[in-house]
mmCIF file of C-alpha atoms in Angstrom:
data_model
loop_
_atom_site.group_PDB
_atom_site.id
_atom_site.type_symbol
_atom_site.label_atom_id
_atom_site.label_comp_id
_atom_site.label_asym_id
_atom_site.label_seq_id
_atom_site.Cartn_x
_atom_site.Cartn_y
_atom_site.Cartn_z
ATOM 1 C CA MET A 505 -24.983 -0.743 1.331
ATOM 2 C CA LEU A 506 -23.496 -4.037 3.495
ATOM 3 C CA TYR A 507 -21.625 -3.633 6.856
ATOM 4 C CA GLY A 508 -18.119 -4.065 5.446
ATOM 5 C CA ASP A 509 -19.267 -1.302 2.758
ATOM 6 C CA LEU A 510 -20.181 1.387 5.658
ATOM 7 C CA VAL A 511 -16.943 0.268 7.731
ATOM 8 C CA LEU A 512 -14.939 0.859 4.874
ATOM 9 C CA VAL A 513 -16.542 4.297 4.401
ATOM 10 C CA ALA A 514 -16.193 5.053 7.802
ATOM 11 C CA LEU A 515 -12.644 4.425 7.576
ATOM 12 C CA ILE A 516 -11.937 6.814 4.195
ATOM 13 C CA VAL A 517 -14.071 9.359 6.556
ATOM 14 C CA ILE A 518 -11.528 8.636 9.606
ATOM 15 C CA GLY A 519 -8.416 8.427 7.509
ATOM 16 C CA LEU A 520 -9.777 12.021 5.743
ATOM 17 C CA ILE A 521 -10.240 13.436 9.096
ATOM 18 C CA GLY A 522 -7.052 11.960 10.851
ATOM 19 C CA ARG A 523 -4.892 13.546 7.282
ATOM 20 C CA SER A 524 -3.898 9.656 6.721
ATOM 21 C CA SER A 525 -3.806 9.214 3.392
ATOM 22 C CA ILE A 526 -2.258 5.421 3.869
ATOM 23 C CA ILE A 527 -5.931 4.682 5.707
ATOM 24 C CA THR A 528 -7.707 6.792 3.072
ATOM 25 C CA THR A 529 -6.299 4.789 0.227
ATOM 26 C CA ALA A 530 -6.422 1.553 1.594
ATOM 27 C CA ALA A 531 -10.023 1.680 2.004
ATOM 28 C CA CYS A 532 -10.953 3.309 -1.283
ATOM 29 C CA ILE A 533 -8.846 0.481 -2.928
ATOM 30 C CA LEU A 534 -10.719 -2.059 -0.906
ATOM 31 C CA LEU A 535 -14.311 -0.349 -1.695
ATOM 32 C CA ILE A 536 -13.062 0.003 -5.565
ATOM 33 C CA VAL A 537 -12.844 -3.874 -5.540
ATOM 34 C CA LYS A 538 -15.581 -4.573 -3.741
ATOM 35 C CA LEU A 539 -18.117 -2.124 -5.541
ATOM 36 C CA ALA A 540 -16.138 -3.478 -8.794
ATOM 37 C CA HIS A 541 -17.414 -7.098 -7.829
ATOM 38 C CA LEU A 542 -14.128 -7.962 -7.765
ATOM 39 C CA ASP A 543 -14.565 -9.585 -3.927
ATOM 40 C CA ARG A 544 -12.807 -12.885 -5.194
ATOM 41 C CA TYR A 545 -9.466 -11.242 -4.857
ATOM 42 C CA LEU A 546 -9.833 -10.026 -1.286
ATOM 43 C CA PRO A 547 -8.662 -13.444 0.190
ATOM 44 C CA ALA A 548 -5.179 -12.939 -2.300
ATOM 45 C CA ILE A 549 -4.898 -9.363 -1.021
ATOM 46 C CA GLU A 550 -5.347 -10.839 2.247
ATOM 47 C CA ARG A 551 -3.000 -13.792 2.338
ATOM 48 C CA ARG A 552 -0.500 -11.762 0.403
ATOM 49 C CA GLY A 553 -0.773 -7.978 1.275
ATOM 50 C CA ILE A 554 1.279 -8.212 4.390
ATOM 51 C CA GLU A 555 4.094 -9.899 2.285
ATOM 52 C CA LEU A 556 3.825 -7.558 -0.659
ATOM 53 C CA GLY A 557 3.935 -4.288 1.658
ATOM 54 C CA LEU A 558 7.298 -5.703 3.992
ATOM 55 C CA LEU A 559 8.627 -6.248 0.294
ATOM 56 C CA PHE A 560 7.846 -2.995 -0.589
ATOM 57 C CA LEU A 561 8.989 -1.756 2.822
ATOM 58 C CA THR A 562 12.013 -3.543 2.539
ATOM 59 C CA LEU A 563 12.950 -2.514 -0.990
ATOM 60 C CA ALA A 564 12.726 1.187 0.113
ATOM 61 C CA VAL A 565 14.960 0.361 3.076
ATOM 62 C CA LEU A 566 17.582 -1.412 0.616
ATOM 63 C CA VAL A 567 17.618 1.763 -1.764
ATOM 64 C CA PRO A 568 20.329 3.461 -0.227
ATOM 65 C CA PHE A 569 22.391 0.600 -0.563
ATOM 66 C CA ALA A 570 21.442 -0.213 -4.209
ATOM 67 C CA SER A 571 22.450 3.495 -5.125
ATOM 68 C CA GLY A 572 25.770 3.374 -3.582
ATOM 69 C CA ARG A 573 25.047 5.887 -1.384
ATOM 70 C CA VAL A 574 25.867 3.879 1.495
ATOM 71 C CA GLN A 575 29.420 2.744 1.159
ATOM 72 C CA PRO A 576 30.975 -0.169 3.069
ATOM 73 C CA LYS A 577 33.092 2.704 5.267
ATOM 74 C CA ASP A 578 29.655 3.774 6.078
ATOM 75 C CA ILE A 579 28.517 0.349 7.474
ATOM 76 C CA MET A 580 31.820 0.074 9.405
ATOM 77 C CA ASP A 581 31.160 3.531 10.893
ATOM 78 C CA ALA A 582 27.449 2.187 11.573
ATOM 79 C CA PHE A 583 29.140 -0.090 14.381
ATOM 80 C CA SER A 584 31.974 1.913 15.499
ATOM 81 C CA GLY A 585 30.032 3.466 18.503
ATOM 82 C CA TRP A 586 27.422 2.474 20.699
ATOM 83 C CA ILE A 587 24.188 3.483 18.917
ATOM 84 C CA GLY A 588 24.988 1.607 15.591
ATOM 85 C CA TRP A 589 25.256 -1.405 17.924
ATOM 86 C CA VAL A 590 21.877 -0.231 19.758
ATOM 87 C CA ALA A 591 20.043 0.002 16.630
ATOM 88 C CA LEU A 592 21.393 -3.900 15.537
ATOM 89 C CA ILE A 593 19.863 -4.729 19.042
ATOM 90 C CA GLY A 594 16.483 -3.044 18.304
ATOM 91 C CA GLY A 595 16.327 -4.729 14.772
ATOM 92 C CA ALA A 596 16.780 -8.051 15.914
ATOM 93 C CA ILE A 597 14.096 -7.416 18.715
ATOM 94 C CA GLY A 598 11.996 -5.993 15.963
ATOM 95 C CA ALA A 599 12.722 -8.818 13.686
ATOM 96 C CA PHE A 600 11.888 -11.447 17.068
ATOM 97 C CA LEU A 601 8.709 -9.211 17.708
ATOM 98 C CA ASN A 602 7.353 -9.590 13.964
ATOM 99 C CA SER A 603 7.797 -13.341 14.182
ATOM 100 C CA ARG A 604 5.782 -13.754 17.408
ATOM 101 C CA GLY A 605 3.541 -11.182 15.793
ATOM 102 C CA LEU A 606 2.390 -13.591 12.749
ATOM 103 C CA GLU A 607 2.422 -16.677 15.088
ATOM 104 C CA THR A 608 0.132 -15.197 17.598
ATOM 105 C CA LEU A 609 -2.348 -13.712 14.305
ATOM 106 C CA LYS A 610 -2.245 -17.023 13.062
ATOM 107 C CA ALA A 611 -3.259 -18.597 16.585
ATOM 108 C CA ASP A 612 -5.610 -16.103 17.203
ATOM 109 C CA PRO A 613 -7.154 -13.955 14.214
ATOM 110 C CA GLN A 614 -9.784 -12.547 15.701
ATOM 111 C CA LEU A 615 -6.965 -10.303 17.079
ATOM 112 C CA ILE A 616 -6.658 -8.515 14.321
ATOM 113 C CA VAL A 617 -10.095 -6.226 15.118
ATOM 114 C CA GLY A 618 -8.133 -4.614 17.929
ATOM 115 C CA ILE A 619 -4.803 -4.392 15.869
ATOM 116 C CA VAL A 620 -6.444 -2.696 13.198
ATOM 117 C CA ILE A 621 -8.745 -0.346 15.355
ATOM 118 C CA GLY A 622 -5.490 0.395 17.482
ATOM 119 C CA SER A 623 -3.484 1.092 14.335
ATOM 120 C CA ILE A 624 -6.694 3.683 13.354
ATOM 121 C CA VAL A 625 -6.318 5.448 16.940
ATOM 122 C CA GLY A 626 -2.517 5.302 16.559
ATOM 123 C CA VAL A 627 -2.826 7.091 12.909
ATOM 124 C CA VAL A 628 -5.298 9.572 13.663
ATOM 125 C CA LEU A 629 -4.745 10.620 17.466
ATOM 126 C CA PHE A 630 -0.905 10.590 17.559
ATOM 127 C CA ARG A 631 0.261 10.887 13.708
ATOM 128 C CA GLY A 632 1.392 7.493 13.778
ATOM 129 C CA ILE A 633 2.139 5.273 10.576
ATOM 130 C CA PRO A 634 0.243 2.189 9.746
ATOM 131 C CA VAL A 635 3.040 -0.279 8.777
ATOM 132 C CA GLY A 636 3.361 -2.159 11.829
ATOM 133 C CA PRO A 637 0.367 -4.993 12.407
ATOM 134 C CA LEU A 638 2.855 -7.431 12.932
ATOM 135 C CA MET A 639 5.018 -5.209 15.197
ATOM 136 C CA ALA A 640 1.688 -4.761 17.211
ATOM 137 C CA ALA A 641 0.706 -8.312 17.259
ATOM 138 C CA GLY A 642 4.262 -9.041 18.473
ATOM 139 C CA ILE A 643 3.833 -6.632 21.324
ATOM 140 C CA THR A 644 0.272 -7.812 21.708
ATOM 141 C CA ALA A 645 1.981 -11.238 22.639
ATOM 142 C CA VAL A 646 4.428 -9.733 24.720
ATOM 143 C CA ILE A 647 2.014 -8.334 26.603
ATOM 144 C CA ILE A 648 -0.447 -11.068 26.636
ATOM 145 C CA LYS A 649 2.477 -13.405 27.958
ATOM 146 C CA LEU A 650 3.237 -10.733 30.757
ATOM 147 C CA VAL A 651 0.107 -10.386 32.089
ATOM 148 C CA GLN A 652 -0.318 -14.774 32.044
ATOM 149 C CA LEU A 653 2.825 -15.033 33.787
ATOM 150 C CA LEU A 654 1.560 -12.289 36.368
ATOM 151 C CA ALA A 655 -1.701 -13.763 37.185
ATOM 152 C CA GLY A 656 -0.095 -17.025 37.212
ATOM 153 C CA LYS A 657 -1.791 -18.689 34.544
#
């Protein structure tokens, strides 16, 4: 067994122990791809996986609009109080951090190792959901920038 296969098996075990169906399923799918000698598709999965994940996440979030469960009045009501405005600001900050995360990962791809391990720790120990590698990279970028500013670099 190759090192990559062992890592995937370890992730499956960690996912099962931590009761994270997302990590377990993702590792199983990748192991099947490798064992079925479909390795040629790994670069495409890597390149387009985040885009597809974000697409499906966005689809899920927009379903209430498409199904008619959210009406124009609901949208207006959401911004009639301060909590709606805070949500708007939070969404804008999140989008900004995601863009910084994507830039950071493009400039420094080896950070993905720490982000993936950190996501696994967050899922297993804190019952988190690993949907935010871009956000994690964005937070990482902000922390790096703060440390550089404080250190005077």
